[in-house]
Coordinates of C-alpha atoms (C1' of nucleotides) in Angstrom, one line a residue:
Chain A
M7 CA 191.1 147.6 68.2
S8 CA 190.6 150.6 70.3
K9 CA 186.8 151.5 70.7
S10 CA 186.7 154.9 69.8
L11 CA 187.4 156.6 66.5
P12 CA 190.3 159.2 65.9
K13 CA 188.8 162.7 66.9
R14 CA 187.6 164.4 63.6
S15 CA 188.7 167.9 65.1
E16 CA 192.2 166.4 65.7
N17 CA 193.3 164.9 62.7
Y18 CA 190.3 164.9 59.8
S19 CA 191.8 162.6 57.4
E20 CA 192.9 159.9 59.9
W21 CA 189.3 160.1 61.2
Y22 CA 187.9 159.6 57.8
N23 CA 190.0 156.8 57.0
E24 CA 189.3 155.1 60.4
L25 CA 185.7 155.7 59.8
V26 CA 185.5 154.3 56.3
K27 CA 187.1 151.1 57.6
R28 CA 185.4 150.7 60.8
A29 CA 181.9 151.4 59.4
D30 CA 182.5 148.5 57.2
L31 CA 182.3 150.6 54.0
A32 CA 185.7 150.0 52.3
E33 CA 189.1 148.8 52.7
N34 CA 192.3 148.7 50.7
S35 CA 192.9 145.8 48.5
A36 CA 195.6 143.7 47.2
V37 CA 195.9 146.1 44.3
R38 CA 197.6 149.3 44.6
G39 CA 195.1 152.1 44.7
C40 CA 192.1 150.0 44.4
M41 CA 189.5 149.5 47.1
V42 CA 187.2 146.7 48.0
I43 CA 183.8 148.1 48.6
K44 CA 182.5 146.2 51.4
P45 CA 178.7 144.9 51.5
Y46 CA 177.4 147.8 54.0
G47 CA 179.3 150.2 51.9
Y48 CA 178.0 148.9 48.5
S49 CA 174.4 148.8 49.8
I50 CA 174.6 152.6 50.3
W51 CA 176.0 152.8 46.7
E52 CA 173.2 150.9 45.4
K53 CA 170.6 153.0 47.0
M54 CA 172.4 156.1 45.3
Q55 CA 172.4 154.3 42.1
R56 CA 168.7 153.5 42.2
A57 CA 167.7 157.1 43.2
L58 CA 170.0 158.5 40.4
D59 CA 168.9 155.8 37.8
D60 CA 165.3 156.7 38.5
M61 CA 166.1 160.4 37.8
F62 CA 168.0 159.5 34.6
K63 CA 164.8 157.5 33.3
E64 CA 162.6 160.1 34.3
T65 CA 164.5 162.6 32.0
G66 CA 164.3 160.2 29.0
H67 CA 167.7 158.3 29.3
T68 CA 168.1 154.9 28.7
N69 CA 171.1 152.6 29.9
A70 CA 173.4 150.7 27.9
Y71 CA 177.1 149.2 28.0
F72 CA 180.1 150.0 26.0
P73 CA 183.6 148.2 26.4
L74 CA 186.0 148.4 29.1
F75 CA 189.0 148.7 26.4
V76 CA 189.5 151.6 23.9
P77 CA 191.8 151.0 21.0
K78 CA 194.6 153.5 21.2
S79 CA 193.8 154.9 17.7
L80 CA 190.1 155.7 19.0
F81 CA 191.4 157.1 22.3
E82 CA 193.6 159.5 20.6
A83 CA 191.2 160.9 18.2
E84 CA 189.8 163.6 20.2
E85 CA 193.2 165.3 20.9
K86 CA 192.4 167.5 23.9
N87 CA 190.5 164.7 25.6
A88 CA 193.5 162.1 24.8
E89 CA 196.2 164.5 26.1
G90 CA 194.3 165.4 29.2
F91 CA 194.0 161.7 30.3
A92 CA 197.2 160.2 28.7
K93 CA 199.2 160.6 32.0
E94 CA 196.9 158.2 34.0
C95 CA 195.8 155.6 31.4
A96 CA 196.3 152.0 32.0
V97 CA 197.2 150.2 29.0
V98 CA 196.9 146.5 27.7
T99 CA 199.8 145.3 25.6
H100 CA 199.5 141.6 25.7
Y101 CA 196.9 139.0 25.8
R102 CA 198.6 135.8 27.0
L103 CA 200.7 134.5 29.7
K104 CA 202.9 131.5 29.7
N105 CA 204.9 129.4 32.2
D106 CA 208.4 131.2 33.0
P107 CA 210.9 128.6 31.8
E108 CA 213.4 130.0 34.3
K109 CA 211.2 130.1 37.5
A110 CA 208.9 126.9 38.3
G111 CA 205.7 127.6 38.9
K112 CA 205.8 131.3 37.9
L113 CA 204.1 133.0 34.8
M114 CA 205.5 135.5 32.4
V115 CA 203.9 137.6 29.9
D116 CA 204.3 135.9 26.7
P117 CA 206.2 138.2 24.4
E118 CA 204.8 136.7 21.1
A119 CA 201.3 137.6 22.3
K120 CA 201.7 141.3 21.7
L121 CA 198.6 143.1 20.6
E122 CA 198.8 144.7 17.2
E123 CA 197.3 147.9 18.8
E124 CA 197.4 148.6 22.4
L125 CA 194.2 148.7 24.2
V126 CA 193.5 151.8 26.7
V127 CA 191.5 150.8 29.8
R128 CA 188.8 153.4 29.7
P129 CA 189.4 156.4 32.1
T130 CA 186.0 157.8 30.4
S131 CA 184.2 156.7 27.5
E132 CA 183.9 159.4 25.2
A133 CA 185.9 157.9 22.7
I134 CA 184.5 154.4 22.4
I135 CA 181.0 155.8 22.6
W136 CA 181.4 158.5 20.1
S137 CA 183.0 155.9 17.7
T138 CA 179.8 154.0 18.0
Y139 CA 177.4 156.8 17.7
K140 CA 178.7 157.4 14.3
N141 CA 177.0 154.3 13.2
W142 CA 173.7 155.2 15.0
I143 CA 173.2 158.8 14.0
Q144 CA 172.3 159.6 10.3
S145 CA 169.3 161.9 10.6
Y146 CA 167.8 164.5 12.9
R147 CA 165.1 161.6 13.5
D148 CA 167.8 159.7 15.3
L149 CA 168.4 162.7 17.8
P150 CA 168.4 163.2 20.6
L151 CA 170.3 160.2 21.7
L152 CA 170.2 160.0 25.5
I153 CA 172.2 157.3 26.9
N154 CA 173.7 156.6 30.3
Q155 CA 176.0 153.8 31.4
W156 CA 177.0 152.4 34.8
A157 CA 180.6 151.3 34.7
N158 CA 184.2 151.2 36.3
V159 CA 187.0 153.2 34.8
V160 CA 190.5 153.3 35.7
R161 CA 192.7 156.4 36.3
W162 CA 196.2 155.6 37.4
E163 CA 196.2 158.3 40.4
M164 CA 199.5 158.6 42.0
R165 CA 198.3 159.2 45.5
T166 CA 194.7 157.6 46.3
R167 CA 192.1 157.7 49.2
L168 CA 189.3 155.4 49.8
F169 CA 186.2 156.6 47.7
L170 CA 187.7 160.2 47.2
R171 CA 190.2 159.1 44.7
T172 CA 191.0 155.4 43.6
A173 CA 192.6 154.0 40.5
E174 CA 189.6 152.1 39.8
F175 CA 186.1 153.6 40.6
L176 CA 182.5 153.0 39.9
W177 CA 180.3 155.7 38.2
Q178 CA 177.8 156.4 35.8
E179 CA 178.5 158.4 32.6
G180 CA 175.9 159.8 30.5
H181 CA 176.6 160.6 26.9
T182 CA 174.0 162.3 24.7
A183 CA 173.8 163.7 21.1
H184 CA 171.7 166.4 19.9
A185 CA 170.6 168.4 17.0
S186 CA 171.4 171.8 18.2
K187 CA 173.6 173.7 20.4
E188 CA 170.8 175.1 22.4
E189 CA 169.4 171.7 22.9
A190 CA 172.7 170.2 24.3
I191 CA 173.4 173.1 26.4
A192 CA 169.9 172.6 28.0
E193 CA 170.7 168.8 28.5
T194 CA 174.0 169.6 30.0
E195 CA 172.1 172.4 32.6
Q196 CA 169.4 169.8 33.1
M197 CA 171.8 167.0 34.4
L198 CA 173.5 169.3 36.5
E199 CA 170.3 170.1 38.1
V200 CA 169.5 166.4 38.4
Y201 CA 173.0 166.0 40.4
A202 CA 172.2 168.9 42.6
T203 CA 168.7 167.8 43.4
F204 CA 170.1 164.3 44.3
A205 CA 173.0 165.6 46.4
E206 CA 170.5 168.0 48.4
Q207 CA 167.4 165.9 48.7
F208 CA 169.1 162.4 49.0
M209 CA 172.4 163.0 50.2
A210 CA 171.4 165.9 52.5
V211 CA 174.6 167.9 51.1
P212 CA 174.2 171.4 49.9
V213 CA 176.0 172.2 46.6
V214 CA 177.1 175.2 44.8
R215 CA 176.0 174.9 41.2
G216 CA 178.6 176.4 38.8
K217 CA 180.8 176.4 35.8
K218 CA 184.7 175.6 35.7
T219 CA 187.1 177.9 34.7
A220 CA 189.1 177.2 31.5
N221 CA 192.1 175.7 33.6
E222 CA 189.7 173.2 35.4
R223 CA 187.5 172.2 32.5
F224 CA 187.2 168.6 31.3
A225 CA 189.7 167.8 28.5
G226 CA 187.6 168.0 25.4
A227 CA 184.7 170.0 26.7
E228 CA 183.4 173.6 25.7
E229 CA 182.0 174.0 29.0
T230 CA 182.1 172.2 32.3
Y231 CA 179.5 172.7 34.8
C232 CA 179.9 171.2 38.4
I233 CA 178.5 170.8 41.8
E234 CA 180.7 171.6 44.8
A235 CA 180.3 170.6 48.3
M236 CA 181.7 171.7 51.5
M237 CA 183.2 168.9 53.8
Q238 CA 183.3 169.5 57.7
D239 CA 187.1 170.6 57.4
G240 CA 186.1 173.5 55.0
R241 CA 187.4 171.6 51.9
A242 CA 185.7 171.6 48.7
L243 CA 184.7 168.3 46.9
Q244 CA 183.6 168.2 43.4
A245 CA 180.6 166.0 43.6
G246 CA 179.5 165.8 40.0
T247 CA 180.2 167.3 36.5
S248 CA 178.1 167.9 33.4
H249 CA 179.9 168.7 30.1
F250 CA 178.9 170.5 27.2
L251 CA 181.2 169.0 24.6
G252 CA 180.1 171.3 21.5
Q253 CA 180.9 169.5 18.4
N254 CA 184.5 168.4 19.4
F255 CA 183.8 164.6 19.6
A256 CA 181.4 164.6 16.6
K257 CA 184.2 166.3 14.6
A258 CA 186.7 163.9 16.0
F259 CA 184.6 160.9 15.3
D260 CA 183.0 162.3 12.2
V261 CA 179.3 162.1 13.6
K262 CA 177.4 163.9 11.3
F263 CA 173.3 164.0 10.7
M264 CA 171.1 165.3 8.0
T265 CA 169.1 168.2 9.3
K266 CA 165.5 169.0 8.5
E267 CA 166.7 171.4 5.8
N268 CA 168.6 168.6 4.1
K269 CA 171.9 169.8 5.2
Q270 CA 174.7 167.8 6.8
D271 CA 175.8 169.0 10.4
F272 CA 177.8 167.6 13.2
V273 CA 176.0 166.7 16.2
W274 CA 176.1 168.4 19.7
G275 CA 177.2 166.4 22.7
T276 CA 177.2 166.3 26.4
S277 CA 178.6 164.1 29.1
W278 CA 177.8 163.7 32.7
G279 CA 179.0 161.8 35.6
V280 CA 178.9 161.1 39.2
S281 CA 181.1 158.3 40.9
T282 CA 181.8 156.4 44.1
R283 CA 183.3 159.7 45.3
L284 CA 179.9 160.7 46.3
M285 CA 180.3 158.1 49.0
G286 CA 183.2 160.2 50.3
A287 CA 181.2 163.3 50.2
L288 CA 178.3 161.7 52.1
I289 CA 180.8 160.4 55.0
M290 CA 182.6 163.7 55.1
A291 CA 179.7 165.9 55.1
H292 CA 177.6 164.5 58.1
S293 CA 179.5 162.1 60.2
D294 CA 180.9 162.7 63.7
D295 CA 183.4 161.3 66.2
E296 CA 181.0 158.4 67.0
G297 CA 180.6 157.4 63.3
L298 CA 178.5 157.7 60.3
V299 CA 175.7 159.9 60.2
L300 CA 173.6 158.7 57.2
P301 CA 170.6 160.6 55.6
P302 CA 167.4 158.3 56.0
K303 CA 166.9 158.3 52.4
L304 CA 170.2 156.6 51.7
A305 CA 170.7 154.5 54.9
P306 CA 170.6 150.7 54.1
I307 CA 169.1 150.2 57.6
Q308 CA 166.8 153.0 58.6
V309 CA 165.6 151.6 61.9
V310 CA 167.3 149.2 64.3
I311 CA 165.4 147.6 67.2
V312 CA 167.5 146.5 70.0
P313 CA 165.9 144.4 72.4
I314 CA 167.1 144.5 76.2
F315 CA 166.4 141.3 77.9
K316 CA 167.4 138.8 80.6
G317 CA 167.1 135.1 79.4
E318 CA 165.4 133.6 76.6
E319 CA 162.0 134.0 77.8
Q320 CA 162.0 137.7 77.9
L321 CA 163.6 137.8 74.6
A322 CA 160.7 135.8 73.4
Q323 CA 158.3 138.3 74.9
I324 CA 159.9 141.2 73.5
S325 CA 160.0 139.5 69.9
E326 CA 156.3 139.2 70.1
A327 CA 156.0 142.9 71.0
V328 CA 158.3 143.8 68.3
K329 CA 156.6 141.9 65.4
P330 CA 153.9 144.2 64.8
I331 CA 156.1 147.1 64.8
V332 CA 158.5 145.5 62.1
T333 CA 155.6 144.7 60.1
A334 CA 154.0 148.2 60.4
L335 CA 157.2 150.1 59.6
K336 CA 158.0 147.8 56.6
K337 CA 154.4 148.4 55.3
Q338 CA 155.3 152.0 55.2
G339 CA 158.5 151.2 53.1
I340 CA 161.0 151.6 56.0
S341 CA 164.0 149.3 56.4
V342 CA 164.1 147.8 59.8
K343 CA 166.5 145.5 61.5
F344 CA 165.6 143.5 64.7
D345 CA 168.9 142.6 66.3
N346 CA 168.0 139.8 68.6
S347 CA 171.4 138.4 68.6
D348 CA 172.6 137.4 72.3
K349 CA 176.3 137.5 71.3
Q350 CA 176.5 141.3 72.3
S351 CA 175.3 143.6 75.0
P352 CA 172.8 146.2 74.2
G353 CA 175.5 148.8 74.7
F354 CA 177.7 147.1 72.3
K355 CA 174.9 147.3 69.8
F356 CA 174.1 150.9 70.3
A357 CA 177.6 151.8 69.8
E358 CA 177.9 149.6 66.7
Y359 CA 174.7 150.9 65.0
E360 CA 175.9 154.5 65.8
L361 CA 179.2 153.9 64.0
K362 CA 177.1 152.5 61.0
G363 CA 174.9 155.7 60.9
V364 CA 171.6 153.8 61.4
P365 CA 169.3 157.1 61.5
V366 CA 166.8 155.7 64.4
R367 CA 167.2 153.2 67.0
L368 CA 164.3 151.7 69.1
A369 CA 165.2 149.9 72.5
I370 CA 162.6 147.8 74.0
G371 CA 163.1 146.0 77.4
A372 CA 161.0 144.5 80.0
R373 CA 160.4 147.9 81.5
D374 CA 158.9 149.0 78.5
L375 CA 156.8 146.0 78.0
A376 CA 155.4 146.8 81.6
N377 CA 154.8 150.5 80.6
G378 CA 153.8 149.8 76.9
T379 CA 156.6 152.2 75.7
V380 CA 159.5 152.2 73.3
E381 CA 162.9 154.2 73.9
I382 CA 163.4 156.0 70.5
A383 CA 166.9 157.4 69.9
R384 CA 168.0 159.5 66.8
R385 CA 171.3 159.2 65.2
D386 CA 171.9 162.9 64.1
T387 CA 171.4 164.6 67.6
K388 CA 171.7 161.6 69.7
V389 CA 168.6 162.5 71.5
K390 CA 166.6 159.8 73.2
A391 CA 163.0 159.7 74.3
T392 CA 160.4 157.2 75.5
Y393 CA 157.1 157.1 73.6
P394 CA 154.0 154.9 73.9
I395 CA 154.4 151.8 71.9
D396 CA 151.2 152.5 69.8
T397 CA 152.6 155.7 68.3
V398 CA 156.1 154.2 67.2
V399 CA 155.3 154.0 63.7
E400 CA 154.1 157.4 63.4
T401 CA 157.0 158.8 65.3
V402 CA 159.6 156.9 63.4
S403 CA 158.3 158.1 60.1
G404 CA 158.3 161.6 61.3
L405 CA 161.6 161.3 62.7
L406 CA 163.1 159.8 59.4
E407 CA 161.9 163.1 57.4
E408 CA 163.0 165.2 60.5
I409 CA 166.6 163.6 60.4
Q410 CA 166.9 164.0 56.6
A411 CA 165.8 167.9 56.9
N412 CA 168.1 168.4 59.8
I413 CA 171.3 167.1 58.6
Y414 CA 170.8 169.1 55.5
Q415 CA 170.2 172.4 57.5
R416 CA 173.1 171.5 59.6
A417 CA 175.3 171.2 56.5
L418 CA 173.8 174.3 54.9
D419 CA 174.5 176.2 58.2
F420 CA 178.0 174.9 58.5
R421 CA 178.6 176.0 54.8
A422 CA 177.0 179.6 55.6
T423 CA 179.5 180.1 58.4
H424 CA 182.4 179.0 56.3
L425 CA 181.7 181.1 53.3
F426 CA 183.6 184.4 53.3
K427 CA 183.0 187.3 51.0
V428 CA 186.5 188.7 50.7
D429 CA 187.8 191.6 49.1
T430 CA 191.7 192.1 50.1
W431 CA 194.4 189.5 49.4
E432 CA 195.5 190.0 53.1
E433 CA 192.0 188.6 54.2
F434 CA 192.1 186.1 51.5
T435 CA 195.5 184.5 52.8
K436 CA 194.4 184.6 56.2
I437 CA 191.4 182.6 55.8
I438 CA 193.0 180.1 53.6
E439 CA 195.9 179.6 56.0
S440 CA 193.5 179.0 59.1
E441 CA 192.7 175.6 60.2
G442 CA 188.9 175.7 59.7
L443 CA 189.0 177.1 56.3
G444 CA 186.1 177.2 53.8
F445 CA 184.9 178.8 50.6
I446 CA 185.9 182.4 49.7
S447 CA 183.7 184.3 47.4
A448 CA 186.1 186.9 45.6
H449 CA 186.6 188.9 42.5
W450 CA 189.0 187.3 39.9
D451 CA 190.3 189.3 36.8
G452 CA 189.4 185.9 34.5
T453 CA 192.8 185.1 33.6
S454 CA 194.4 181.6 33.9
E455 CA 197.7 183.5 35.0
T456 CA 196.0 184.9 38.0
E457 CA 194.3 181.5 38.9
D458 CA 197.7 179.8 38.6
K459 CA 199.3 182.3 40.8
I460 CA 196.8 182.2 43.5
K461 CA 197.0 178.2 43.5
E462 CA 200.8 178.7 43.7
L463 CA 200.7 181.0 46.5
T464 CA 197.9 179.3 48.6
K465 CA 196.9 176.0 47.1
A466 CA 193.5 177.2 46.6
T467 CA 191.9 176.9 43.4
I468 CA 188.8 178.4 41.7
R469 CA 186.1 175.8 42.5
C470 CA 183.5 177.3 40.4
I471 CA 181.7 180.4 38.9
P472 CA 178.5 180.1 40.6
L473 CA 175.4 180.1 38.3
D474 CA 173.6 182.4 40.6
S475 CA 176.3 184.8 41.1
V476 CA 175.3 188.4 40.7
E477 CA 177.1 191.0 38.3
E478 CA 179.0 193.6 40.4
E479 CA 181.7 195.8 39.8
G480 CA 184.7 194.6 41.6
K481 CA 188.5 194.4 41.7
C482 CA 190.5 191.0 41.4
V483 CA 191.5 190.1 44.9
L484 CA 195.3 189.3 43.8
T485 CA 195.9 191.9 40.8
G486 CA 193.2 194.5 41.4
K487 CA 192.1 194.4 37.8
P488 CA 188.4 194.9 37.2
S489 CA 186.1 192.0 37.5
T490 CA 182.4 191.6 37.0
R491 CA 181.5 188.7 39.2
R492 CA 182.8 186.8 42.3
V493 CA 184.0 183.2 42.0
I494 CA 184.3 180.6 44.6
F495 CA 188.0 179.7 45.7
A496 CA 188.8 176.8 48.2
K497 CA 191.2 174.0 48.9
A498 CA 189.9 170.9 47.2
Y499 CA 189.9 167.3 47.5
Chain B
rC17 C1' 207.5 160.3 41.7
rG18 C1' 210.6 163.1 45.9
rG19 C1' 211.1 163.9 51.7
rG20 C1' 209.9 161.6 56.2
rG21 C1' 207.2 157.6 58.8
rU22 C1' 205.2 152.7 59.8
rG23 C1' 204.9 147.3 58.7
rU24 C1' 205.2 141.8 64.5
rA25 C1' 198.2 136.6 65.6
rG26 C1' 191.9 139.0 62.5
rC27 C1' 192.6 144.3 64.8
rG28 C1' 195.7 147.4 67.9
rU29 C1' 200.6 147.0 69.9
rA30 C1' 205.7 145.9 73.2
rG31 C1' 210.5 144.1 71.9
rC32 C1' 214.7 146.6 67.6
rC33 C1' 219.3 151.2 69.7
rC34 C1' 222.5 146.8 72.7
rG35 C1' 221.2 139.5 68.0
rG36 C1' 219.8 134.1 71.7
rU37 C1' 213.1 131.8 68.6
rA38 C1' 208.2 137.1 70.6
rU39 C1' 204.9 141.1 75.1
rC40 C1' 200.2 142.9 76.3
rG41 C1' 195.0 144.4 75.1
rC42 C1' 190.7 143.8 71.9
rG43 C1' 188.7 139.8 69.1
rC44 C1' 188.1 134.4 68.7
rU45 C1' 186.9 129.0 70.9
rU46 C1' 184.7 126.3 75.4
rG47 C1' 182.0 126.6 80.2
rG48 C1' 179.7 129.6 83.5
rU49 C1' 177.4 134.2 85.3
rU50 C1' 175.4 138.5 82.7
rU51 C1' 172.4 142.2 79.6
rG52 C1' 168.4 150.1 80.1
rG53 C1' 175.5 152.9 76.9
rG54 C1' 181.2 149.1 74.1
rA55 C1' 179.8 142.9 80.6
rC56 C1' 182.6 139.5 83.9
rC57 C1' 185.3 135.0 85.4
rA58 C1' 188.1 130.5 84.2
rA59 C1' 190.3 127.6 80.6
rG60 C1' 192.2 127.6 75.4
rA61 C1' 193.6 128.2 70.4
rG62 C1' 196.1 131.5 67.1
rG63 C1' 202.8 133.8 64.8
rU64 C1' 207.1 131.6 58.0
rC65 C1' 207.9 139.1 63.0
rG66 C1' 205.5 142.9 55.0
rU67 C1' 208.7 140.5 51.2
rA68 C1' 213.4 138.6 48.8
rG69 C1' 218.4 138.2 49.6
rG70 C1' 223.0 139.0 52.7
rU71 C1' 226.1 139.2 57.5
rU72 C1' 226.3 135.6 61.7
rC73 C1' 227.1 129.6 65.3
rG74 C1' 222.2 132.1 65.8
rA75 C1' 218.2 137.6 62.9
rA76 C1' 211.9 140.5 64.7
rU77 C1' 216.6 142.9 66.0
rC78 C1' 222.2 144.4 61.9
rC79 C1' 222.8 145.5 56.1
rU80 C1' 220.8 145.7 50.9
rG81 C1' 216.7 145.4 47.2
rC82 C1' 211.5 145.1 46.7
rC83 C1' 206.3 145.8 48.1
rA84 C1' 202.3 148.0 50.9
rC85 C1' 200.3 151.8 53.9
rC86 C1' 200.3 156.8 56.6
rC87 C1' 202.0 162.2 56.5
rC88 C1' 204.0 166.2 53.6
rG89 C1' 205.0 167.6 48.4
rA90 C1' 204.6 167.0 43.0
rC91 C1' 200.1 165.1 40.0
rC92 C1' 194.8 165.2 39.7
rA93 C1' 188.6 166.6 34.1

RNA sequence: CGGGGUGUAGCGUAGCCCGGUAUCGCGCUUGGUUUGGGACCAAGAGGUCGUAGGUUCGAAUCCUGCCACCCCGACCA
């Protein structure tokens, strides 16, 4: 195995792929399009789950679990939703295998064990959940119903990429039911804000909050809100979506409730989700040619301590000096690893923990013991400095906060320099065709035809209509027709 | 799913055109010396050459099917 990663600047996607594998995050599995998430990668996902789950609970949601399989008849009930996902569904048709009479030791699908009704492996759970909600909701007193589930879903994608698009992926999906349209919209917007806050404060990835155009809307939704993040190659990554479902699913599954006024009405729904794709966003937003750069809040190991020693005696002395540091850091809630293995040289360890994105590294050798010092290195800037040993805890906890803030700021600055306000088609194509592309803020006439045409010509799509976009007079960048606000165009993952 | 490429030890590869039982590096094992940015020396172990067929006295090498991965398209809430 060669020591260094492919250069990010030379081949971004090769760099990404190699990084995911080399940092022990995930690898391809024996199943087409499905990945194995390795322990180190999974522990990052667990930290994401923990933080998100806390935020869901804080906003009044509880977790539940619904089946992996959806009977076809339920799946097709909400027509638009079914149609939107039909092309990427895995379907279970049989429930038994048997020995193949013609090939010894081989199994075959037992043709006699055909299911009466096919089961769709959920690509999303609206159908199975709304069919259940019908039984749970009778009165306005049963509302709002605020439920989340952590689950796996399957979407049979033609081309997959580790974390960004896999046939099976892990996610959470919130499904809520409300007595009024206003309340459902407020819920949709609240959860979008939860996602945006998580992305910015935990992942250190700035996002644009916005609404999707009709073309990009979730199948079965009245309105799809999203957060869009910019990766280091200037492409956009949809990092989370929150849908206002109107009464579409309530009508499809006949979910009615009695209002305070003693009238029957259909309930209003929302659904919202983020997936292991966030791992892809996290990796692509911050990492460099040396490897991962993790935000301290999501790093499984926040501080690694590397002893530099000659012989066991020195290691024992260093270990003694390290002990109180480890204890003190842990007391602060900081996760620490003391790597006292003598299998690898310090240089090897330095490179290894950089590859894995450990935010802070301490190095202690005989020289430090004599001087009462520790070398502290930060992953984001690669700056090293020596500090008195009794200031380590304070320095480290300050540094973790600084790194969290710094990588967010760096990503924000990157986005700022790759966000272009464009008013002519010439400029538009020039930017979109250049290597280091980015987000284009431009006027659009509001029609699907124009959106499609632009996609056809440039491969750029409307990522969203930003929630904070200001109303202004303008002309569509392609057609010249009047427009009242700018939208964000970009090439997307 | 279409076009192109790749598949050889845990990883990365040479050999393939021109058929004769597989090269090198990393890693691994053992012993020793090392350790402030991916240590060094010595000795070893490790292979149905992606897979299934075919041609041939003989196939990593030639032919066919299949599978997987990568790149470019198409597809993608």
